[in-house]
Coordinates of C-alpha atoms in Angstrom, one line a residue:
X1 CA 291.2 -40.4 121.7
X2 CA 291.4 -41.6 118.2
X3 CA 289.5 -44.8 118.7
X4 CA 287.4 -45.9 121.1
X5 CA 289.3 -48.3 123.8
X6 CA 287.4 -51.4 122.6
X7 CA 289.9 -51.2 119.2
X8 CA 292.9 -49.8 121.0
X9 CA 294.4 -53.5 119.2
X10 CA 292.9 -53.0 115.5
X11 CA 292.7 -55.8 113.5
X12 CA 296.1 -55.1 111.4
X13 CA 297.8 -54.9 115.1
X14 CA 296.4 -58.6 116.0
X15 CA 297.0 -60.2 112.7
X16 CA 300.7 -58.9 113.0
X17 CA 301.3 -60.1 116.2
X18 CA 299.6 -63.4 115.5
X19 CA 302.0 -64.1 112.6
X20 CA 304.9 -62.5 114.6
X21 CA 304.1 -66.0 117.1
X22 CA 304.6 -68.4 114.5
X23 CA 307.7 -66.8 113.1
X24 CA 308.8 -66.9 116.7
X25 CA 307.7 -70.9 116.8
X26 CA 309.2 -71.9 113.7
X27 CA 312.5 -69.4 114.1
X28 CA 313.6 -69.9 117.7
X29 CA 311.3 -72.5 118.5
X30 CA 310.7 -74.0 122.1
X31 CA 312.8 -76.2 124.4
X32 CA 311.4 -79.2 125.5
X33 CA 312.8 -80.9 129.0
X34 CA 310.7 -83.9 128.7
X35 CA 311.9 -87.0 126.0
X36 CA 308.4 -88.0 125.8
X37 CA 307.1 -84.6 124.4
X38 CA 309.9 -84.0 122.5
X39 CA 309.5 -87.6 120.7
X40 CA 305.7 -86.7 120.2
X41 CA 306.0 -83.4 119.0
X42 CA 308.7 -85.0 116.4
X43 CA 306.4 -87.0 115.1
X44 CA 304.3 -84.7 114.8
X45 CA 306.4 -82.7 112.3
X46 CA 308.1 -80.3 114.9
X47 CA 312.2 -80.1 114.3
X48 CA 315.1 -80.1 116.0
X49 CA 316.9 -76.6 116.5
X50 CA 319.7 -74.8 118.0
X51 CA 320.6 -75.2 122.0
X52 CA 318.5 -78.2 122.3
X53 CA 315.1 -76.9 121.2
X54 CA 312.2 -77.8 118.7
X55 CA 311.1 -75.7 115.6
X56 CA 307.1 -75.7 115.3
X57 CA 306.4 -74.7 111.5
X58 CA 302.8 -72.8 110.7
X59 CA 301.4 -75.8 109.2
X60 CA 301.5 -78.1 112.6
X61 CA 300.1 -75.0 114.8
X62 CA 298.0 -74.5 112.4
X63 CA 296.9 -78.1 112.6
X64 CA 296.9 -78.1 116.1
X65 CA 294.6 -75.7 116.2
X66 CA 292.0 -76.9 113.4
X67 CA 291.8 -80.2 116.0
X68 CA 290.0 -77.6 118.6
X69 CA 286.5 -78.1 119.8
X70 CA 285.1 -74.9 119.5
X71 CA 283.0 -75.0 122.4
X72 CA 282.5 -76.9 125.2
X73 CA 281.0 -76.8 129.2
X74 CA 282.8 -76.9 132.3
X75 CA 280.8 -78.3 134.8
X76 CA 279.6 -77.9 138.2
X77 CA 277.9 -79.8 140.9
X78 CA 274.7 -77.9 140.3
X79 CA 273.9 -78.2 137.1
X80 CA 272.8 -74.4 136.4
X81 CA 276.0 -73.1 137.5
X82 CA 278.1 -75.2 134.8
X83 CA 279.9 -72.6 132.5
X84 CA 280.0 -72.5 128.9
X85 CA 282.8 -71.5 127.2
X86 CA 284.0 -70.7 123.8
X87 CA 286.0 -67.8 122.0
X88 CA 282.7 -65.9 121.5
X89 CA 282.8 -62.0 122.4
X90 CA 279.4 -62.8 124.8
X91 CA 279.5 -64.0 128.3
X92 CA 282.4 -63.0 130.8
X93 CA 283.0 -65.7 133.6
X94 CA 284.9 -64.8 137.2
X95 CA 287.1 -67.0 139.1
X96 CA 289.5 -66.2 142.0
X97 CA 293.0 -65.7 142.0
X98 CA 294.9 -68.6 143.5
X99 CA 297.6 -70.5 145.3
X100 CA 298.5 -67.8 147.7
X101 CA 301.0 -68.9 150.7
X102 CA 299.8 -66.2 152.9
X103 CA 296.5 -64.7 154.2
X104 CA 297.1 -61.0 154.9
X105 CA 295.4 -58.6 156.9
X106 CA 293.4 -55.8 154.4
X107 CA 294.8 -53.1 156.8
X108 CA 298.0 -53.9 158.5
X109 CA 299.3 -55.7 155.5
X110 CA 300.8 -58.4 158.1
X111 CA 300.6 -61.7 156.4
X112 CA 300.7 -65.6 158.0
X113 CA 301.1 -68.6 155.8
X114 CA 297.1 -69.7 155.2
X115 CA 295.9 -73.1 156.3
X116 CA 293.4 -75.6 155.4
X117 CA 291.0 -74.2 157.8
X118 CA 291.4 -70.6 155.8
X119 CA 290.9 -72.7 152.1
X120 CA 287.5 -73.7 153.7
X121 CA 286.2 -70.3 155.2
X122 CA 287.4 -68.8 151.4
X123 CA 285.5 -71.4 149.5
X124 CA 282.4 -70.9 151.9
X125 CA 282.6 -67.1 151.4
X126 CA 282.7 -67.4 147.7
X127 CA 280.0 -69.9 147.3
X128 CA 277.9 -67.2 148.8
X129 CA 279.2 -64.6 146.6
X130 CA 277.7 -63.7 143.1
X131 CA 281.6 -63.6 141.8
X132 CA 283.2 -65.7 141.4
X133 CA 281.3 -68.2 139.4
X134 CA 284.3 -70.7 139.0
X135 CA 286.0 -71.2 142.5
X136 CA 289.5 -72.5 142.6
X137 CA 291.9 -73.3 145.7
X138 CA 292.2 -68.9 146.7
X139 CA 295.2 -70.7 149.0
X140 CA 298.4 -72.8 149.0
X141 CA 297.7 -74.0 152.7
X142 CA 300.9 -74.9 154.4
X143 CA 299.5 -77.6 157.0
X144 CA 298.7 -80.1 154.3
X145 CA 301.8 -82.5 152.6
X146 CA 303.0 -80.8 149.5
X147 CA 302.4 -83.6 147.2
X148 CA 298.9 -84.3 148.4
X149 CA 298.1 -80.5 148.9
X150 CA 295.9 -80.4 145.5
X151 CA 293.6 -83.5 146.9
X152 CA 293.1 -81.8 150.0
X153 CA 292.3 -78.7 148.4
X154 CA 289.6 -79.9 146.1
X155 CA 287.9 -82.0 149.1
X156 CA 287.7 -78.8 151.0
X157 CA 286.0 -76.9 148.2
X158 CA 283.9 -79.5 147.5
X159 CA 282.5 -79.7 150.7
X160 CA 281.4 -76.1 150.9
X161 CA 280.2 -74.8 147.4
X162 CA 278.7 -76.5 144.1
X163 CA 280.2 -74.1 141.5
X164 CA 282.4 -75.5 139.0
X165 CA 285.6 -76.2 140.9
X166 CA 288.5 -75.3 138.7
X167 CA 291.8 -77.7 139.9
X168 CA 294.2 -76.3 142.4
X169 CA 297.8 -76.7 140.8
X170 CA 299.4 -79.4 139.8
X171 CA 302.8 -80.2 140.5
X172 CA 303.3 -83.4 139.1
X173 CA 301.7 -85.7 136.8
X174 CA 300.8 -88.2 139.0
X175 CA 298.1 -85.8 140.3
X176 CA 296.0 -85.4 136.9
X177 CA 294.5 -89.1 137.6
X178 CA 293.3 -88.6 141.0
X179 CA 292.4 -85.0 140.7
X180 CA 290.5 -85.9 137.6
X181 CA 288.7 -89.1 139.4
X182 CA 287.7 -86.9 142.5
X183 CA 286.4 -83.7 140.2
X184 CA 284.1 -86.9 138.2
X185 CA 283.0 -88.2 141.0
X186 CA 281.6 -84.4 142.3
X187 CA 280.2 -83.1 139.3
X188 CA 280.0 -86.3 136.5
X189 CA 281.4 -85.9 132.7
X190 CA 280.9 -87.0 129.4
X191 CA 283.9 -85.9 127.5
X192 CA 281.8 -87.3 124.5
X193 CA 279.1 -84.2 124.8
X194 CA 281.5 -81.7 125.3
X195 CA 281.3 -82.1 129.4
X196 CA 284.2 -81.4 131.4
X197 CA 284.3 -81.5 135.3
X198 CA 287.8 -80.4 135.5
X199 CA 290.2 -77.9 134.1
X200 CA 294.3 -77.4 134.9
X201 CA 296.7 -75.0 133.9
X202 CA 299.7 -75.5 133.0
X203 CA 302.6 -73.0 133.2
X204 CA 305.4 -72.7 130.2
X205 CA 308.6 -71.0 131.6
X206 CA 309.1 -67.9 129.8
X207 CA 310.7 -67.4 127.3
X208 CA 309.5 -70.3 125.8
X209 CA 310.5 -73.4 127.5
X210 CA 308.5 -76.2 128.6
X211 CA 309.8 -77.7 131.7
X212 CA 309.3 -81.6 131.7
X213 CA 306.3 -82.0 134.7
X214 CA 304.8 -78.9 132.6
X215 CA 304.7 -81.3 129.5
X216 CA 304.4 -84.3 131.3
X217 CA 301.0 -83.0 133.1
X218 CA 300.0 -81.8 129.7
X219 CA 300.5 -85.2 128.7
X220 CA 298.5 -87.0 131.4
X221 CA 295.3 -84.2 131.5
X222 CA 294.9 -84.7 127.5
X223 CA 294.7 -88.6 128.1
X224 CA 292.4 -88.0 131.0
X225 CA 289.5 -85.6 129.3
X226 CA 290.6 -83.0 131.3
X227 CA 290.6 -79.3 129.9
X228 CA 293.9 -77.8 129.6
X229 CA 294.8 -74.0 130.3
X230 CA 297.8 -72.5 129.2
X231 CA 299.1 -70.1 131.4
X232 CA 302.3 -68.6 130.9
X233 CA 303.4 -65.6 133.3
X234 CA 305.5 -63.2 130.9
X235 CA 306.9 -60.2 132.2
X236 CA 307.7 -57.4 130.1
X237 CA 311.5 -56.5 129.6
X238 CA 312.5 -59.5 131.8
X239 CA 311.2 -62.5 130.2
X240 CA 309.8 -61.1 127.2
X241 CA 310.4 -58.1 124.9
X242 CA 309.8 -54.3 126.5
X243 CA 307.5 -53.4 124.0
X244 CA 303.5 -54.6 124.6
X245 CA 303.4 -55.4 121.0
X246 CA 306.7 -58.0 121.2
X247 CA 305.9 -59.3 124.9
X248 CA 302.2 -60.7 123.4
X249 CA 303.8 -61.6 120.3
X250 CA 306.1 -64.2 122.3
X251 CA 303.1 -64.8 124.8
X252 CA 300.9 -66.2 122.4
X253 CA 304.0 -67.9 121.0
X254 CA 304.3 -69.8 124.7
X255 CA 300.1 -70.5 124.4
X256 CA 300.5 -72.0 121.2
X257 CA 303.1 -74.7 122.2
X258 CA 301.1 -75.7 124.6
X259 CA 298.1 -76.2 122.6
X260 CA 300.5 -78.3 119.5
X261 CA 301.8 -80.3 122.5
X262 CA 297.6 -81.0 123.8
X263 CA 296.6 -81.8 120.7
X264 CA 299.7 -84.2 119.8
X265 CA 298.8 -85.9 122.6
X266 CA 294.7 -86.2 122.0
X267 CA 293.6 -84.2 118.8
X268 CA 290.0 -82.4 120.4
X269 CA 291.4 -81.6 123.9
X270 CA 290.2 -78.7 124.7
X271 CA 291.8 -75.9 125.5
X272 CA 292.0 -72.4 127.3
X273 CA 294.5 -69.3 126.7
X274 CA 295.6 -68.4 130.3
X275 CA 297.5 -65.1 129.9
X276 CA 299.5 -63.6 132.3
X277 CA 301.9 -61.1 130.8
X278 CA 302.8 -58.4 133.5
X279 CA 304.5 -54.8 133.2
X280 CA 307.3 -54.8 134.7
X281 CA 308.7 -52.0 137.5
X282 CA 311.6 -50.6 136.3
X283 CA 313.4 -49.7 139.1
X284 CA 312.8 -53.4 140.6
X285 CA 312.2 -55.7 137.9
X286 CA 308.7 -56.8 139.8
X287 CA 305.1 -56.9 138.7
X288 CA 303.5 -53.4 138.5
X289 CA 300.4 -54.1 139.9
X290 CA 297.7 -51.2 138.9
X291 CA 299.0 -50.4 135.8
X292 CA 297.2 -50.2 132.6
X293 CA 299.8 -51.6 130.6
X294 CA 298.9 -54.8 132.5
X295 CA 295.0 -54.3 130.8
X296 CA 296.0 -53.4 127.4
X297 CA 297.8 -56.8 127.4
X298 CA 295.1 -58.4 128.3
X299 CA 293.1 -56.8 125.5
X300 CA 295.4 -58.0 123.0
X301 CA 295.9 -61.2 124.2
X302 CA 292.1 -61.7 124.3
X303 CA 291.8 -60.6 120.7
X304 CA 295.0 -62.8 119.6
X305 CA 293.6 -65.7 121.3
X306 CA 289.7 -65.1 119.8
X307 CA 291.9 -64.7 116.4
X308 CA 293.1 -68.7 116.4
X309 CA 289.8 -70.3 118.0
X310 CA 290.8 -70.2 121.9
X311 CA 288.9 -69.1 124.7
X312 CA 290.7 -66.4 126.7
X313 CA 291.4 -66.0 130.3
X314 CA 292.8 -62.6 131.5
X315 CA 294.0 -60.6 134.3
X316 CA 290.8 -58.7 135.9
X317 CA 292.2 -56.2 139.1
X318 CA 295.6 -55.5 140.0
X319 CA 297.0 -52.8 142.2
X320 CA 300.2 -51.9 143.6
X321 CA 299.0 -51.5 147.0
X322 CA 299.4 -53.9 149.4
X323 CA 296.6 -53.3 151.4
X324 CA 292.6 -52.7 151.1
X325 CA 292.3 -48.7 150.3
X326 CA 292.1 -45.5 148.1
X327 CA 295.3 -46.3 146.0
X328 CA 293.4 -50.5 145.5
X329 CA 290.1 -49.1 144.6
X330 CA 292.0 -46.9 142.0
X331 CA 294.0 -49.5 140.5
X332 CA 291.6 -52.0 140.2
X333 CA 288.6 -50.2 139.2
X334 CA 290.5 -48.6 136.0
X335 CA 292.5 -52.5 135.0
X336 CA 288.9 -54.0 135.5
X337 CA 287.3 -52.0 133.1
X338 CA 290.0 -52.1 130.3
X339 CA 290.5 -55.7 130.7
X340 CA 287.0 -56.5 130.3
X341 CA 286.3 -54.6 127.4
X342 CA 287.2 -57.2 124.9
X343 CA 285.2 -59.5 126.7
X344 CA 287.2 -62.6 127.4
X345 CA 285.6 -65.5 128.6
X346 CA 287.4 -65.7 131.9
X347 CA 288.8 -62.6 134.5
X348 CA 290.5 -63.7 137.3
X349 CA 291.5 -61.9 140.1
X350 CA 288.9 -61.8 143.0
X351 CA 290.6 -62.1 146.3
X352 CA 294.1 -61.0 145.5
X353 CA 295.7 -58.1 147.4
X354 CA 299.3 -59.0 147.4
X355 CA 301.3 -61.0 145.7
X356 CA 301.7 -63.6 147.7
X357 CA 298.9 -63.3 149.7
X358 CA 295.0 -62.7 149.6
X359 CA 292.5 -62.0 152.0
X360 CA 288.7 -63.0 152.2
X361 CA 287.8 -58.9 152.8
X362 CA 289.0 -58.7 149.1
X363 CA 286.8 -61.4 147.9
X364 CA 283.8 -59.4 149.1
X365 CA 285.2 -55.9 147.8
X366 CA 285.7 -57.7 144.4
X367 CA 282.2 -59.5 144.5
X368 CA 280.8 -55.8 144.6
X369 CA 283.4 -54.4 141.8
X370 CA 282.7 -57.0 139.2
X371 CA 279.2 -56.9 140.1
X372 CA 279.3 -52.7 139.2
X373 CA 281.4 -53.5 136.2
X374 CA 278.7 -55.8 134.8
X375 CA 275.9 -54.0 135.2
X376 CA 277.6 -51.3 133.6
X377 CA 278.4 -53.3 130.9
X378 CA 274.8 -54.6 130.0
X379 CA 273.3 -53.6 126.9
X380 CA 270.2 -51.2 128.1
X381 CA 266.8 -51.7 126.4
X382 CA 265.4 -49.1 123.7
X383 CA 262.3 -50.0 123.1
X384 CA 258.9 -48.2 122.7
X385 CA 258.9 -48.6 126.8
X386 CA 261.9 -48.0 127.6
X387 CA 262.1 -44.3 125.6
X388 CA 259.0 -43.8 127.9
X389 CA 256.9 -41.3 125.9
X390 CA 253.9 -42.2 127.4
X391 CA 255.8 -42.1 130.9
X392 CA 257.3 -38.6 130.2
X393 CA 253.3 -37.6 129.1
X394 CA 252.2 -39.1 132.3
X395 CA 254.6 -37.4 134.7
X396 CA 254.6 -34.0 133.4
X397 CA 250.9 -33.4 131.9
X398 CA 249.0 -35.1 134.3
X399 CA 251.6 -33.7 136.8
X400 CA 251.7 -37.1 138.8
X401 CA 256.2 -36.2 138.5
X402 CA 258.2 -39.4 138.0
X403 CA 258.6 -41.0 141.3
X404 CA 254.8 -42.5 141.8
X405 CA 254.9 -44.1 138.2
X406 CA 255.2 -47.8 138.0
X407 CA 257.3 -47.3 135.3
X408 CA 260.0 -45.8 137.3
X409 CA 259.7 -48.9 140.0
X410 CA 260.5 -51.1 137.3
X411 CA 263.0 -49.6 136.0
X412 CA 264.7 -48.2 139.4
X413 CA 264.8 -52.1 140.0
X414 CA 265.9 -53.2 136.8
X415 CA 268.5 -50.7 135.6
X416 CA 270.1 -49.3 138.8
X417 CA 273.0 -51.5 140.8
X418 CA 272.2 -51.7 144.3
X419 CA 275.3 -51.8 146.0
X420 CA 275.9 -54.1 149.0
X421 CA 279.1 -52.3 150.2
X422 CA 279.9 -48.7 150.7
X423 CA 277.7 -45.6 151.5
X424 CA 275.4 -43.9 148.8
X425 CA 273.8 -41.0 150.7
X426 CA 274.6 -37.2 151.7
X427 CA 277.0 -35.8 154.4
X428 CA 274.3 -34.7 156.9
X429 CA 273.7 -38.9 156.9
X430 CA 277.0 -39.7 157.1
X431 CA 277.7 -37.4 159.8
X432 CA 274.7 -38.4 161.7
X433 CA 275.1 -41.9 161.9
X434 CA 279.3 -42.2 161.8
X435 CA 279.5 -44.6 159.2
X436 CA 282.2 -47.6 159.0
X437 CA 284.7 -47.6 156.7
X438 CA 284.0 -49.9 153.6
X439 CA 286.7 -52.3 155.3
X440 CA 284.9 -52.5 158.0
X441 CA 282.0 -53.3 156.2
X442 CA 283.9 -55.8 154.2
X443 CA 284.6 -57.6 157.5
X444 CA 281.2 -58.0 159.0
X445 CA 280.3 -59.6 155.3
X446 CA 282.8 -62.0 155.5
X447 CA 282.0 -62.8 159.1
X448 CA 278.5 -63.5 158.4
X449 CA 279.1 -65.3 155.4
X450 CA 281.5 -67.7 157.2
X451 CA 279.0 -68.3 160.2
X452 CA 276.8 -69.8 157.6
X453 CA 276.5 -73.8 157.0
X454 CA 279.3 -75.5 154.9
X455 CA 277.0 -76.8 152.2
X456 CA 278.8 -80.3 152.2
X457 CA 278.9 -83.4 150.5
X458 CA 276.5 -87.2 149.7
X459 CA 277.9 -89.2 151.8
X460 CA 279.1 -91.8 148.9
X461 CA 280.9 -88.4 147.5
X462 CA 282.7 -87.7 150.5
X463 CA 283.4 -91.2 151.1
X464 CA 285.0 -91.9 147.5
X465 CA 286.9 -88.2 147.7
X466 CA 288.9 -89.4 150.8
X467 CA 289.5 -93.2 149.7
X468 CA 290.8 -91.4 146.4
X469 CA 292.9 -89.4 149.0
X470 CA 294.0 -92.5 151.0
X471 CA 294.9 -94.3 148.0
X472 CA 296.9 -91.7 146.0
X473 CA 299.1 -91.3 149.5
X474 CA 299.4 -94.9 150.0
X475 CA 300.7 -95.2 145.9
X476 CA 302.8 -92.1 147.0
X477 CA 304.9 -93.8 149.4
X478 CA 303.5 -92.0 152.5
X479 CA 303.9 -93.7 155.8
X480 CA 301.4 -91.2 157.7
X481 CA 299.0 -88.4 156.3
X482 CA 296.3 -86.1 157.6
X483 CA 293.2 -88.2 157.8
X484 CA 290.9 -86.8 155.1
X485 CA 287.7 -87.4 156.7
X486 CA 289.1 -85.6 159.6
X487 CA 289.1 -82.5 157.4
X488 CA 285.5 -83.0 156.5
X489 CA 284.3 -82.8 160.2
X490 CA 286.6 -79.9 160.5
X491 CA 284.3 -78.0 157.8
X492 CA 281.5 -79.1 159.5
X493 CA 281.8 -76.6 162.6

């Protein structure tokens, strides 16, 4: 290798890709569904182009972007486990993947559309989990009504974990105000100290269009102090140029937009780059999961990001298998690593196996990869006790050897991942005691975890969580819904 893999994007690479963007704003420009973003984005200097689209010159990104906060906190019910966030190259932060139909089986494969009951046992098994730290909805459950299906969502994974709860999607821009009441009324705000209980992503439709609830939702979140991710989902040679160097060119491109059109609305809302840019199969046009073209996009998307003041939020694991095995540990061991070497501020990605589908086994496999990838990430002391002269003195001229030293202890305790999955001892062990498979394992995990207590709700939470329910389907039109309440006692058993 010519440079280490933390550089594989050198500066020159980043800086050409970052002005490849805004030649891409200002030259082809983006099109704009909704006549209320198109009329503020006017204003705001943008200008009318070919085909119906707006041309965003340097100056207004560049505007746009000078309006950011720097940092801010995204917080969660228990105050410890808020999350700070900023472009920094410091802390990395987990949060599931999200909005899957199904629920699959790790082995089989065989998939059922998930239900409200599954979003509960997900968000209980992940609020026992050291990863992820940020828990969104893992499911898209299909017994709840479409339009009220966010609500529902965030009641059910309020009720069993007090991590920051990032917002299950939104569909229309109606649901900002309600979703944004509910997430204040679980963890507080004060927009005014840089305080955030809730944060939505929106999607831009590549190439570069923004569809009109996409800019209409954008709209609402910035006049409602909630944090804003743009997300767009790329794919390389289908939506956006074949070549990694084009595709993130037009990626950050989409990002950007979304950012003008945040801070056009309310200059100071913050915002998050959500990057999604996937290889593409060749033979059938799909996502490749597992390969590390997926990774090296995230690296430069992490470092184009970093480069205009944005927090980044990246791809973690992918594989192209569709169940829990050899070929999935593979894959999403070696995109893991790369991803996280530029150290973005978010990886996402625990719980996903397929892609329409996750399974809770996968939550608890992930929980012990990005734990493993952590620890192997942390800087190591070398200091006067940790060269261990005096130690290496101790142990071999006094002949005491190294186990019986408290230094070892220490460090045995303090340097050394102990692994809660999987088998770390010889044959004659393994043979001798016919040990599960690390599926197996996985399953037992999740069946103990889910036997535990939901960790609920105050009672004057709960209460204003479902009359914010009640009222948003009573506004809606709805003659009938699922009693929200009824879902709370449900959790409860």
């Amino acid at each position: 290798m010519e440079r280490p893999a933390s550089v594989l994007w050198p500066d020159e690479a980043i800086e050409a890709m970052r002005r490849a963007a805004r030649q891409i704003l200002e030259r082809v420009g983006v099109r704009v569904d909704s006549p209320r973003a198109a009329a503020a984005l006017e204003a705001a200097g943008c200008a009318p182009g070919d085909a119906g689209r707006l041309l965003m010159p340097a100056a207004v990104v560049d505007a746009a972007l000078a309006a950011l906060p720097v940092e801010f906190t995204l917080l969660a019910r228990d105050p410890a486990r808020s999350v700070p966030v900023s472009p920094a190259p410091t802390a990395t932060f987990v949060h599931n993947s999200g909005e899957d139909p199904n629920i699959a089986d790790p082995v089989s494969g065989r998939a059922r559309p998930a239900i409200m009951a599954d979003q509960s046992r997900a968000a209980r098994v992940m609020h026992r989990l050291r990863y992820p730290q940020t828990v969104n909805s893992l499911f898209w459950p299909s017994d709840a009504p479409a339009e009220l299906q966010p609500l529902y969502s965030y009641l059910a994974l309020a009720l069993e974990t007090d991590k920051h709860l990032g917002s299950p999607c939104i569909d229309y821009a109606w649901q900002v105000a309600p979703m944004s009441a509910m997430a204040a009324a679980v963890a507080g705000a004060s927009a005014g100290r840089g305080d955030y209980a809730l944060d939505v992503s929106f999607s831009p439709v590549s190439p570069l269009q923004l569809p009109a609830e996409v800019c209409d939702g954008l709209l609402e979140a910035a006049a409602h102090d909630v944090v804003v991710e743009v997300l767009p989902c790329p794919m390389a040679g289908t939506t956006a140029p074949a070549s990694l160097a084009g595709s993130l060119a037009q990626q950050h491109a989409e990002v950007l937009a979304g950012v003008v059109l945040a801070q056009v609305a309310r200059a100071g809302t913050p915002c998050v780059a959500g990057v999604r840019l996937g290889p593409t199969h060749p033979r059938s046009g799909e996502f490749l999961g597992g390969a590390p073209e997926g990774s090296l996009a995230s690296l430069g998307a992490t470092q184009l990001a970093r480069r205009d003041g944005l927090a980044c939020d990246c791809y973690g694991p992918t594989s192209g298998s569709p169940v829990l095995e050899l070929q999935t540990g593979l894959d999403e061991a070696l995109t893991l690593a790369l991803s996280a070497l530029a150290r973005p501020r978010f990886l996402s990605g625990c719980g996903t196996m397929q892609g329409t589908a996750s399974c809770l086994e996968a939550l608890v496999v992930h929980d012990q990869l990005f734990a493993a990838l952590f620890n192997g990430l942390t800087p190591r002391p070398f200091d006067d006790e940790a060269l261990a002269v005096d130690a290496v003195a101790e142990a071999v001229l006094d002949g005491k050897g190294f186990l019986g030293l408290k230094h070892t202890r220490r460090y045995l305790r303090s340097e050394v991942e102990q692994p809660l999955l999987g088998f770390r001892g010889g044959i004659d062990e393994w043979l001798a005691t016919g040990r599960s498979s690390l599926v197996d394992e996985a399953r037992a995990r999740v069946a103990e975890l889910v036997a535990g207590e939901p960790l609920g709700l105050p009672d004057d939470v709960l209460g204003e969580l479902c009359d914010l329910i009640d009222g948003a389907a009573r506004t809606r039109g709805f003659d009938a819904w699922p009693d929200p309440r009824r879902l709370a006692a449900a959790a409860a058993v």
